[in-house]
Coordinates of C-alpha atoms in Angstrom, one line a residue:
Chain S
M1 CA -33.4 75.4 -202.1
I2 CA -34.8 75.4 -198.5
K3 CA -37.9 73.7 -197.5
L4 CA -39.2 73.7 -193.9
Q5 CA -42.1 71.4 -193.0
K6 CA -44.0 71.4 -189.8
L7 CA -41.1 72.9 -187.9
N8 CA -41.5 73.2 -184.2
K9 CA -39.1 74.3 -181.5
N10 CA -39.8 74.3 -177.8
Y11 CA -37.5 75.4 -175.0
I12 CA -38.1 73.4 -171.9
T13 CA -37.3 75.2 -168.7
P14 CA -37.8 73.7 -165.2
D15 CA -41.3 75.2 -164.8
S16 CA -42.6 75.7 -168.3
T17 CA -42.3 75.0 -172.0
I18 CA -41.7 77.9 -174.3
T19 CA -42.8 77.6 -177.9
A20 CA -40.2 79.4 -180.0
L21 CA -41.4 78.1 -183.4
D22 CA -44.9 76.9 -184.0
D23 CA -45.6 74.8 -187.1
I24 CA -43.5 76.7 -189.6
N25 CA -43.8 75.8 -193.3
L26 CA -41.6 77.6 -195.7
H27 CA -40.2 77.1 -199.2
V28 CA -37.4 79.2 -200.6
L29 CA -36.6 78.6 -204.3
P30 CA -33.2 79.0 -206.0
G31 CA -32.7 82.5 -207.2
E32 CA -35.0 83.9 -204.7
I33 CA -34.5 86.2 -201.7
F34 CA -36.9 85.4 -199.0
G35 CA -37.1 87.8 -196.1
I36 CA -38.6 87.1 -192.7
I37 CA -39.5 90.1 -190.6
G38 CA -40.6 90.1 -187.0
K39 CA -40.1 92.0 -183.8
S40 CA -37.4 90.9 -181.4
G41 CA -38.4 87.8 -179.6
A42 CA -40.6 86.6 -182.4
G43 CA -38.4 83.6 -183.1
K44 CA -36.5 84.9 -186.2
S45 CA -33.1 84.0 -185.0
T46 CA -34.2 80.6 -183.8
L47 CA -35.8 80.0 -187.2
I48 CA -32.7 80.8 -189.2
R49 CA -30.5 78.9 -186.9
C50 CA -32.7 75.8 -187.3
V51 CA -32.1 75.9 -191.1
N52 CA -28.4 74.8 -190.6
L53 CA -29.2 73.0 -187.3
L54 CA -27.1 75.3 -185.2
E55 CA -30.4 75.0 -183.2
Q56 CA -31.9 71.6 -183.0
P57 CA -35.7 71.7 -183.8
T58 CA -38.1 69.8 -181.6
S59 CA -39.9 68.3 -184.6
G60 CA -40.3 68.8 -188.3
Q61 CA -38.3 68.5 -191.4
I62 CA -35.5 70.8 -192.7
I63 CA -34.8 70.0 -196.3
V64 CA -31.8 71.9 -197.7
N65 CA -30.5 71.0 -201.2
G66 CA -32.8 68.0 -201.2
E67 CA -31.5 66.5 -198.0
D68 CA -33.4 66.3 -194.7
L69 CA -30.8 67.7 -192.3
T70 CA -32.6 66.3 -189.3
T71 CA -31.9 62.7 -190.4
L72 CA -28.1 63.1 -191.0
T73 CA -25.2 61.8 -188.9
P74 CA -22.9 64.4 -187.4
G75 CA -20.4 63.8 -190.2
E76 CA -23.0 64.1 -192.9
L77 CA -24.4 67.2 -191.3
R78 CA -20.9 68.8 -191.5
R79 CA -20.7 68.0 -195.2
A80 CA -24.2 69.4 -195.7
R81 CA -23.3 72.6 -193.8
R82 CA -20.4 73.2 -196.2
K83 CA -23.1 73.8 -198.9
I84 CA -25.0 76.3 -196.7
G85 CA -23.4 79.8 -196.4
M86 CA -24.2 81.9 -193.4
I87 CA -23.6 85.6 -192.5
F88 CA -24.1 87.2 -189.1
Q89 CA -25.0 90.5 -187.6
H90 CA -21.6 90.9 -186.0
F91 CA -19.7 89.4 -188.9
N92 CA -17.8 86.8 -186.9
L93 CA -14.5 87.1 -188.7
L94 CA -11.3 85.6 -187.4
S95 CA -9.3 88.5 -186.1
S96 CA -6.0 86.6 -186.4
R97 CA -6.5 86.1 -190.2
T98 CA -6.3 88.5 -193.1
V99 CA -9.2 89.1 -195.4
Y100 CA -7.8 86.5 -197.8
D101 CA -7.2 83.9 -195.1
N102 CA -10.7 84.5 -193.7
I103 CA -12.2 83.7 -197.1
A104 CA -9.8 80.7 -197.3
F105 CA -11.1 79.3 -194.0
P106 CA -14.1 77.2 -195.3
L107 CA -11.9 75.9 -198.1
E108 CA -9.2 74.8 -195.6
L109 CA -11.9 72.7 -193.9
S110 CA -12.3 70.6 -197.0
S111 CA -8.5 70.5 -197.5
L112 CA -8.2 72.2 -200.9
S113 CA -4.7 72.8 -202.4
T114 CA -3.3 76.4 -202.2
Q115 CA -3.7 76.9 -205.9
E116 CA -7.3 75.6 -205.9
M117 CA -8.1 78.0 -203.0
K118 CA -6.6 80.9 -204.9
N119 CA -8.7 80.2 -207.9
K120 CA -11.8 80.4 -205.8
I121 CA -10.9 83.3 -203.6
M122 CA -9.7 85.7 -206.3
P123 CA -13.1 85.9 -208.1
L124 CA -14.8 86.4 -204.7
L125 CA -12.5 89.3 -203.8
E126 CA -13.5 90.8 -207.2
L127 CA -17.2 90.2 -206.6
T128 CA -17.2 91.8 -203.2
G129 CA -14.9 94.6 -204.2
L130 CA -12.2 93.7 -201.6
M131 CA -9.2 93.1 -203.9
D132 CA -7.2 95.9 -202.5
K133 CA -8.0 94.9 -198.9
R134 CA -7.0 91.3 -199.2
N135 CA -4.0 91.6 -196.9
H136 CA -5.8 93.7 -194.3
Y137 CA -6.9 92.3 -190.9
P138 CA -10.6 92.7 -189.9
A139 CA -9.6 95.3 -187.3
Q140 CA -8.5 97.5 -190.1
L141 CA -11.8 97.4 -192.0
S142 CA -15.2 99.2 -191.7
G143 CA -18.4 97.4 -190.8
G144 CA -19.5 97.2 -194.4
Q145 CA -16.2 95.8 -195.5
K146 CA -16.3 93.2 -192.7
Q147 CA -19.7 92.1 -193.9
R148 CA -18.4 91.9 -197.4
V149 CA -15.6 89.6 -196.2
A150 CA -18.2 87.5 -194.4
I151 CA -20.2 87.2 -197.6
A152 CA -17.2 86.2 -199.6
R153 CA -16.3 83.6 -197.0
A154 CA -19.9 82.3 -197.0
L155 CA -19.7 82.0 -200.8
A156 CA -16.3 80.3 -200.9
S157 CA -17.6 76.8 -200.6
E158 CA -20.1 77.5 -203.4
P159 CA -23.2 77.0 -201.4
Q160 CA -26.7 76.7 -203.0
V161 CA -28.2 78.4 -200.0
L162 CA -27.2 81.6 -198.1
L163 CA -28.6 82.4 -194.6
C164 CA -28.4 86.0 -193.4
D165 CA -28.9 86.5 -189.7
E166 CA -29.7 90.3 -189.3
A167 CA -26.8 90.9 -191.6
T168 CA -27.3 94.6 -191.9
S169 CA -28.6 95.5 -188.5
A170 CA -25.2 96.7 -187.3
L171 CA -24.6 98.9 -190.3
D172 CA -25.5 102.4 -191.2
P173 CA -28.3 103.0 -193.9
E174 CA -25.9 103.7 -196.7
T175 CA -23.7 100.6 -196.0
T176 CA -26.9 98.6 -195.6
N177 CA -28.0 99.5 -199.1
S178 CA -24.6 98.5 -200.6
I179 CA -24.7 95.1 -198.8
L180 CA -28.3 94.5 -199.9
Q181 CA -27.3 95.4 -203.5
L182 CA -24.5 92.9 -203.2
L183 CA -26.9 90.2 -202.1
R184 CA -29.1 90.9 -205.1
D185 CA -26.1 90.7 -207.4
I186 CA -25.1 87.4 -205.9
R187 CA -28.7 86.1 -206.3
D188 CA -28.6 87.1 -209.9
K189 CA -25.2 85.8 -210.7
L190 CA -25.1 82.6 -208.7
N191 CA -28.9 81.7 -208.7
I192 CA -28.8 80.7 -205.0
A193 CA -31.6 80.7 -202.5
I194 CA -31.2 83.4 -199.9
L195 CA -33.1 83.4 -196.6
L196 CA -32.7 86.5 -194.5
I197 CA -34.2 87.7 -191.3
T198 CA -34.5 91.3 -190.2
H199 CA -36.6 93.6 -188.1
E200 CA -36.3 96.4 -190.7
M201 CA -39.0 96.8 -193.3
S202 CA -36.6 98.8 -195.4
V203 CA -34.5 95.6 -195.9
I204 CA -37.6 93.7 -197.1
K205 CA -38.5 96.6 -199.4
A206 CA -35.0 97.0 -200.9
C207 CA -34.1 93.5 -201.5
C208 CA -36.6 90.6 -201.0
D209 CA -38.7 88.8 -203.6
R210 CA -41.0 87.2 -201.0
V211 CA -41.6 88.0 -197.4
G212 CA -43.0 86.2 -194.3
I213 CA -44.1 87.7 -191.0
L214 CA -43.1 85.9 -187.9
E215 CA -45.1 86.6 -184.7
N216 CA -44.9 84.6 -181.5
G217 CA -43.2 81.8 -183.4
K218 CA -45.9 81.6 -186.1
L219 CA -45.5 82.5 -189.7
I220 CA -48.7 84.5 -189.8
E221 CA -48.4 85.9 -193.3
E222 CA -46.4 85.1 -196.5
N223 CA -46.5 86.9 -199.8
E224 CA -44.7 88.2 -202.8
V225 CA -43.2 91.6 -201.7
G226 CA -45.2 93.9 -204.0
E227 CA -48.5 92.1 -203.1
F228 CA -47.6 92.1 -199.5
F229 CA -47.2 95.9 -199.4
A230 CA -50.3 96.3 -201.5
Y231 CA -52.7 93.9 -199.8
P232 CA -51.5 93.2 -196.2
K233 CA -53.7 90.7 -194.6
T234 CA -52.9 90.9 -190.9
E235 CA -52.8 93.8 -188.5
T236 CA -49.1 93.1 -187.8
A237 CA -48.4 93.4 -191.5
K238 CA -50.3 96.7 -191.7
N239 CA -48.4 98.0 -188.8
F240 CA -45.1 97.1 -190.3
I241 CA -46.0 98.7 -193.6
F242 CA -47.4 101.7 -192.0
S243 CA -44.3 102.3 -189.9
S244 CA -42.1 101.9 -192.9
L245 CA -44.1 104.4 -195.0
S246 CA -44.9 107.0 -192.3
Q247 CA -42.6 109.8 -192.0
T248 CA -42.3 111.7 -188.8
L249 CA -44.2 114.9 -188.7
A250 CA -42.1 117.9 -189.2
P251 CA -41.1 119.3 -185.8
T252 CA -42.7 122.7 -186.4
L253 CA -46.0 121.1 -187.2
Q254 CA -45.7 118.6 -184.3
Q255 CA -45.4 121.6 -181.9
H256 CA -48.6 123.1 -183.1
L257 CA -50.7 120.0 -183.3
L258 CA -53.6 120.1 -180.8
A259 CA -55.5 117.1 -179.6
T260 CA -58.8 118.8 -179.5
A261 CA -60.6 121.1 -181.9
N262 CA -62.0 124.7 -181.3
E263 CA -63.4 127.4 -183.6
N264 CA -60.0 128.5 -184.7
T265 CA -58.6 125.1 -185.8
H266 CA -58.5 122.9 -188.8
P267 CA -58.4 119.1 -188.7
V268 CA -55.2 117.4 -189.9
L269 CA -55.9 114.3 -191.8
R270 CA -53.6 111.4 -192.5
L271 CA -54.3 109.7 -195.7
W272 CA -52.8 106.3 -196.3
F273 CA -53.0 105.2 -199.9
L274 CA -52.9 101.6 -200.9
P275 CA -52.0 100.8 -204.5
D276 CA -55.6 100.8 -205.9
T277 CA -56.1 104.3 -204.7
A278 CA -52.7 105.9 -205.1
N279 CA -53.3 106.7 -208.7
Q280 CA -56.8 108.2 -208.2
P281 CA -57.3 112.0 -208.1
I282 CA -58.4 111.9 -204.5
I283 CA -57.5 115.5 -203.6
S284 CA -59.4 117.0 -206.4
Q285 CA -62.4 114.8 -205.6
L286 CA -62.4 116.2 -202.1
I287 CA -62.2 119.7 -203.5
T288 CA -64.8 119.4 -206.2
Q289 CA -67.3 117.0 -204.7
F290 CA -67.3 118.2 -201.2
G291 CA -66.2 121.8 -201.4
L292 CA -63.3 121.3 -199.1
R293 CA -60.1 123.3 -199.1
I294 CA -57.0 121.3 -198.8
N295 CA -53.5 122.3 -197.6
I296 CA -50.9 119.6 -198.1
L297 CA -48.5 119.5 -195.2
Q298 CA -46.4 116.5 -196.0
G299 CA -46.5 113.7 -198.5
N300 CA -44.7 110.6 -199.6
V301 CA -45.5 108.2 -202.4
E302 CA -43.3 105.1 -202.9
Y303 CA -43.1 102.5 -205.6
I304 CA -42.6 98.9 -204.4
K305 CA -42.3 96.6 -207.4
K306 CA -45.2 97.8 -209.6
H307 CA -47.3 99.2 -206.8
A308 CA -47.5 102.8 -205.7
M309 CA -48.4 103.6 -202.2
G310 CA -48.0 106.4 -199.8
I311 CA -49.0 108.6 -197.0
M312 CA -50.1 112.2 -197.0
L313 CA -50.8 114.7 -194.3
V314 CA -53.3 117.4 -195.2
A315 CA -55.1 120.2 -193.2
I316 CA -58.7 120.7 -194.3
D317 CA -61.0 123.6 -194.2
G318 CA -64.7 123.2 -194.8
E319 CA -68.2 122.5 -193.4
K320 CA -68.2 120.0 -190.7
N321 CA -70.8 117.7 -192.4
Q322 CA -69.0 118.0 -195.7
L323 CA -65.8 117.0 -194.1
Q324 CA -67.4 113.9 -192.6
A325 CA -68.9 113.1 -196.0
G326 CA -65.4 113.5 -197.5
I327 CA -63.8 111.1 -195.0
D328 CA -66.6 108.6 -195.5
H329 CA -66.0 108.8 -199.3
L330 CA -62.3 108.2 -198.8
K331 CA -62.9 105.1 -196.6
R332 CA -65.4 103.8 -199.2
I333 CA -62.8 103.9 -202.0
G334 CA -60.2 102.3 -199.7
V335 CA -58.1 105.2 -198.5
N336 CA -57.3 104.9 -194.8
A337 CA -58.2 108.4 -193.5
E338 CA -57.7 109.4 -189.9
I339 CA -57.8 112.7 -188.1
I340 CA -54.5 112.9 -186.1
G341 CA -55.0 116.3 -184.6
H342 CA -55.8 120.0 -185.2
V343 CA -53.9 123.1 -186.1
T344 CA -54.9 126.7 -185.5
N345 CA -55.4 128.9 -188.5
D346 CA -52.5 131.2 -187.7
I347 CA -50.2 128.3 -188.6
I348 CA -52.0 127.0 -191.7
S349 CA -53.4 129.4 -194.3
F350 CA -56.2 128.5 -196.7
I351 CA -56.1 131.8 -198.5
Chain W
M1 CA 33.5 87.8 -153.0
S2 CA 35.2 84.5 -153.0
Q3 CA 35.5 82.2 -155.9
T4 CA 33.3 79.7 -154.1
I5 CA 30.5 82.1 -153.7
L6 CA 30.6 83.1 -157.4
F7 CA 30.5 79.4 -158.3
L8 CA 27.5 78.9 -156.0
L9 CA 25.6 81.8 -157.5
F10 CA 26.4 80.6 -161.0
K11 CA 25.3 77.0 -160.2
A12 CA 22.1 78.2 -158.4
T13 CA 21.1 80.4 -161.3
G14 CA 21.6 77.4 -163.7
E15 CA 19.5 75.2 -161.4
T16 CA 16.7 77.7 -161.2
V17 CA 16.6 78.3 -164.9
L18 CA 16.6 74.5 -165.6
M19 CA 13.9 73.8 -163.0
V20 CA 11.6 76.6 -164.2
L21 CA 12.1 75.9 -167.9
A22 CA 11.7 72.1 -167.7
A23 CA 8.7 72.4 -165.4
S24 CA 7.1 75.0 -167.6
C25 CA 7.5 72.9 -170.7
I26 CA 6.2 69.7 -169.1
A27 CA 3.3 71.5 -167.4
T28 CA 2.3 73.2 -170.7
L29 CA 2.5 70.0 -172.6
I30 CA -0.1 68.5 -170.3
G31 CA -1.9 71.7 -169.0
L32 CA -2.7 73.1 -172.4
P33 CA -4.7 70.1 -173.7
L34 CA -6.3 69.9 -170.2
G35 CA -7.3 73.5 -170.5
I36 CA -8.8 72.9 -173.9
L37 CA -10.6 69.9 -172.6
L38 CA -12.0 71.9 -169.8
Y39 CA -13.2 74.6 -172.2
V40 CA -14.8 72.3 -174.8
T41 CA -16.6 70.2 -172.2
R42 CA -18.0 73.2 -170.3
P43 CA -21.8 73.4 -170.2
K44 CA -23.1 74.9 -173.5
N45 CA -19.8 74.5 -175.3
F46 CA -19.4 72.3 -178.4
L47 CA -18.3 69.1 -176.7
E48 CA -20.4 69.6 -173.6
N49 CA -19.9 66.9 -171.0
T50 CA -20.9 68.1 -167.6
Y51 CA -19.8 65.0 -165.8
L52 CA -16.2 65.1 -167.3
Y53 CA -16.0 68.9 -166.8
K54 CA -17.1 68.7 -163.1
T55 CA -14.7 65.9 -162.4
L56 CA -11.7 67.6 -164.1
S57 CA -12.6 70.9 -162.4
A58 CA -12.7 69.3 -159.0
I59 CA -9.4 67.5 -159.4
I60 CA -7.8 70.8 -160.5
N61 CA -9.2 72.7 -157.6
I62 CA -8.0 70.0 -155.1
T63 CA -4.5 70.0 -156.6
R64 CA -4.3 73.8 -156.5
S65 CA -5.4 73.8 -152.8
I66 CA -2.4 71.8 -151.6
P67 CA 0.4 74.0 -150.4
F68 CA 3.4 73.4 -152.7
I69 CA 5.8 72.4 -150.0
I70 CA 3.4 69.6 -148.9
L71 CA 2.7 68.6 -152.5
M72 CA 6.5 68.3 -153.1
I73 CA 6.9 65.9 -150.1
A74 CA 3.7 64.0 -150.9
V75 CA 4.6 63.1 -154.4
I76 CA 8.1 61.8 -153.5
P77 CA 7.1 58.2 -154.3
F78 CA 5.9 59.3 -157.7
T79 CA 9.0 61.4 -158.3
R80 CA 11.2 58.4 -157.5
L81 CA 9.2 56.3 -160.0
I82 CA 9.7 58.9 -162.8
V83 CA 13.3 60.1 -162.3
G84 CA 14.7 57.3 -160.1
T85 CA 15.6 59.6 -157.2
S86 CA 13.7 61.8 -154.8
I87 CA 16.4 64.4 -154.3
G88 CA 18.2 66.9 -156.6
T89 CA 17.3 69.4 -159.3
L90 CA 15.7 66.8 -161.6
A91 CA 13.6 65.4 -158.7
A92 CA 12.3 69.0 -158.0
I93 CA 11.1 69.3 -161.6
V94 CA 8.4 66.7 -161.0
P95 CA 6.5 68.4 -158.2
L96 CA 7.0 71.8 -159.9
S97 CA 5.4 70.4 -163.1
L98 CA 2.6 68.9 -161.2
A99 CA 1.9 72.1 -159.4
A100 CA 1.9 74.2 -162.6
M101 CA -0.3 71.8 -164.6
P102 CA -3.7 72.6 -163.1
F103 CA -2.8 76.3 -163.0
I104 CA -2.0 76.3 -166.7
A105 CA -5.2 74.3 -167.4
R106 CA -7.3 77.1 -165.7
V107 CA -5.3 79.9 -167.4
V108 CA -5.9 78.3 -170.8
E109 CA -9.5 77.7 -170.1
S110 CA -10.1 81.4 -169.1
A111 CA -8.1 82.5 -172.1
L112 CA -10.3 80.5 -174.4
L113 CA -13.4 81.9 -172.7
E114 CA -12.4 85.2 -174.0
V115 CA -12.7 84.0 -177.6
N116 CA -15.8 85.4 -179.2
K117 CA -18.5 82.6 -179.2
G118 CA -19.7 83.9 -182.5
L119 CA -16.5 82.7 -184.2
I120 CA -17.1 79.1 -183.0
E121 CA -20.7 79.3 -184.2
A122 CA -19.5 80.6 -187.6
A123 CA -17.0 77.7 -187.8
M124 CA -19.7 75.2 -186.9
A125 CA -22.0 76.7 -189.5
M126 CA -19.2 76.2 -192.1
G127 CA -19.0 72.5 -191.2
A128 CA -15.8 72.5 -189.1
T129 CA -15.0 69.5 -187.0
P130 CA -14.4 70.0 -183.3
M131 CA -10.7 69.4 -183.9
Q132 CA -10.7 72.1 -186.7
I133 CA -12.5 74.5 -184.4
I134 CA -9.8 74.0 -181.8
R135 CA -6.8 74.3 -184.2
K136 CA -8.1 77.0 -186.5
V137 CA -10.3 79.1 -184.3
L138 CA -9.7 78.7 -180.6
L139 CA -5.9 78.5 -180.4
P140 CA -5.1 81.2 -182.9
E141 CA -7.7 83.6 -181.5
G142 CA -6.9 82.8 -177.9
F143 CA -3.1 82.8 -178.5
P144 CA -2.2 86.2 -177.0
S145 CA -4.3 85.5 -173.9
I146 CA -2.7 82.0 -173.5
I147 CA 0.8 83.5 -173.7
N148 CA -0.2 86.0 -171.1
G149 CA -1.3 83.2 -168.8
L150 CA 1.8 81.1 -169.5
T151 CA 4.0 84.1 -168.6
L152 CA 2.1 84.3 -165.3
T153 CA 2.7 80.6 -164.6
V154 CA 6.4 80.7 -165.4
V155 CA 6.8 83.7 -163.0
N156 CA 5.0 81.8 -160.3
L157 CA 7.2 78.8 -160.9
V158 CA 10.3 81.0 -160.2
G159 CA 8.7 81.6 -156.7
Y160 CA 7.8 77.9 -156.2
S161 CA 11.3 76.8 -157.2
A162 CA 12.6 78.6 -154.1
M163 CA 11.1 75.8 -152.1
A164 CA 12.9 73.2 -154.1
G165 CA 15.7 73.2 -151.5
A166 CA 13.4 71.0 -149.4
V167 CA 14.2 68.1 -151.7
G168 CA 17.7 69.2 -152.5
G169 CA 16.8 70.9 -155.7
G170 CA 19.1 73.8 -155.3
G171 CA 18.5 77.0 -157.1
L172 CA 18.6 80.7 -156.2
G173 CA 15.8 80.5 -153.7
D174 CA 17.6 77.8 -151.8
L175 CA 20.8 79.7 -151.8
A176 CA 19.1 82.8 -150.4
I177 CA 17.5 80.7 -147.6
R178 CA 20.6 78.7 -146.7
Y179 CA 23.4 81.4 -147.1
G180 CA 21.5 84.6 -146.9
Y181 CA 18.9 83.8 -144.3
Q182 CA 20.3 81.1 -142.1
R183 CA 23.9 82.4 -142.2
F184 CA 22.9 86.1 -142.1
D185 CA 24.9 86.8 -145.2
I186 CA 23.2 90.0 -146.4
Q187 CA 25.4 90.2 -149.5
I188 CA 24.4 86.8 -150.9
M189 CA 20.8 87.5 -149.9
L190 CA 20.8 90.8 -152.0
I191 CA 22.6 89.3 -154.9
T192 CA 20.2 86.3 -155.2
I193 CA 17.2 88.6 -154.9
V194 CA 18.6 90.8 -157.7
L195 CA 19.2 87.8 -159.9
M196 CA 15.7 86.6 -159.3
I197 CA 14.3 90.0 -160.1
I198 CA 16.3 90.0 -163.4
L199 CA 14.9 86.5 -164.1
V200 CA 11.3 87.5 -163.5
Q201 CA 11.7 90.7 -165.5
S202 CA 13.2 88.8 -168.5
I203 CA 10.4 86.2 -168.4
Q204 CA 7.7 89.0 -168.4
Y205 CA 9.6 90.9 -171.1
I206 CA 9.7 87.8 -173.4
G207 CA 6.0 87.0 -172.7
D208 CA 4.9 90.6 -173.4
F209 CA 6.9 90.6 -176.6
F210 CA 5.1 87.5 -177.9
V211 CA 1.7 88.9 -176.9
K212 CA 2.4 92.1 -178.7
R213 CA 3.8 90.3 -181.7
F214 CA 0.6 88.3 -182.1
S215 CA -1.9 91.0 -181.2
F216 CA -1.0 93.5 -183.9
F217 CA -4.2 92.6 -185.8
R218 CA -6.4 93.6 -182.9
A219 CA -8.2 96.9 -182.7

């Protein structure tokens, strides 16, 4: 369990004070994956490094496993850190040790016997799928395998808390998915609290239970992941969600997209469905109620937890005032509709 | 070549090997911990102590600035205190060790600077003590670079040992100066130089062997 209370962190430079973290309050429960998303420079790294005091906060409480870390002596802090696992963007494995010996590292720190170590390491090799790689050196492994070793190493001392500092940012999408799947498995099997930071919405979508948005050192929004995607409260949240849902326009369409309309063009509308509207027959409403003709160019509907949401690009043919009425109707029922350009009718056919 | 010359060459080689070997060992014994101390007390490192770092650093720079031949004479009282005499091969080992110590300290410091900082951070996050970080992270990860640096030092010591003649230390360099240079004996000059080349090549070969042996895990 992780509980941050009134956490502040300032960096003092000769001519100014920079606020890196501003009154952060956060609670991560056992068996929960909490994701913090933010742009670079938002303070994500500082925040996660404060949780095991790699970074000393200016003020506030950091309660991990029921202990306020800020009040501990150096020796007590070291003991507390042994119950906090951490993985990093660049893995940070010892290149001079094999996979097995890397996982043994945290156990050596608390001077376990060779047999005791083996009893702990073998199940971890099994869990992370590294059994056949146990005598390899990190240089012989792929990025995904290295992160698996790092995860096994972080779990060796049986922590109740796991911190993930951009753990998938150096990995390709497929490997990222397998690492996120592994984190979920670990959460389910070991019931530990996982705090991860990322700049990728896909990571939040794929693996988190709850999410917080960090902006300029402030936690500006916090919610359960499904609710967060369904009902974003802040502009930043909306931008993050939008960028994660939007697909890039097909190149052929992009080429023919004009900024201004003329008598030979049709408007291209981007419809952003939030959960309440994603299951309504919007297209048929536009056709039947407003007499518009619709040509679907691109579409994408996703399910996040129990919520459906998506983005659709359509070209529209119809009377100008009917079109405006249609757009107004969409906005009324909560569909975010925006004209993003125009295409000429030799590209798009309505016949 | 006369029996005497052969004996001189043999003796000189032995003296050089003894001086270089003993001085290397003594200098490493003190220079290595000194280098580690320099590294860990550096600003932003895990036992940061700017005052200690700057003091040590200054002392090392000063020692390294003194020409070896002057250092050797200057430390004569100290040498006499340690080995009981100020002349001879044993006496030459003292200034040689003193000259190599700060060099090794710097070499070790820069070898450790090459170790990925992320590893130290990871070890700290796992609750490692400073001593555990040094023993289990810094030294094993920096080992090949340290060996590289030590090889460099030992080769330098071969050069320094040539000046040991000034305190009656003997050795190949001294032979080359006294017989080869001062008595215009080209033959002895060439032989001593070839012997020194062989010595330096062997040291480099052994150093490279260990670096390679302990770097096989690197990409």
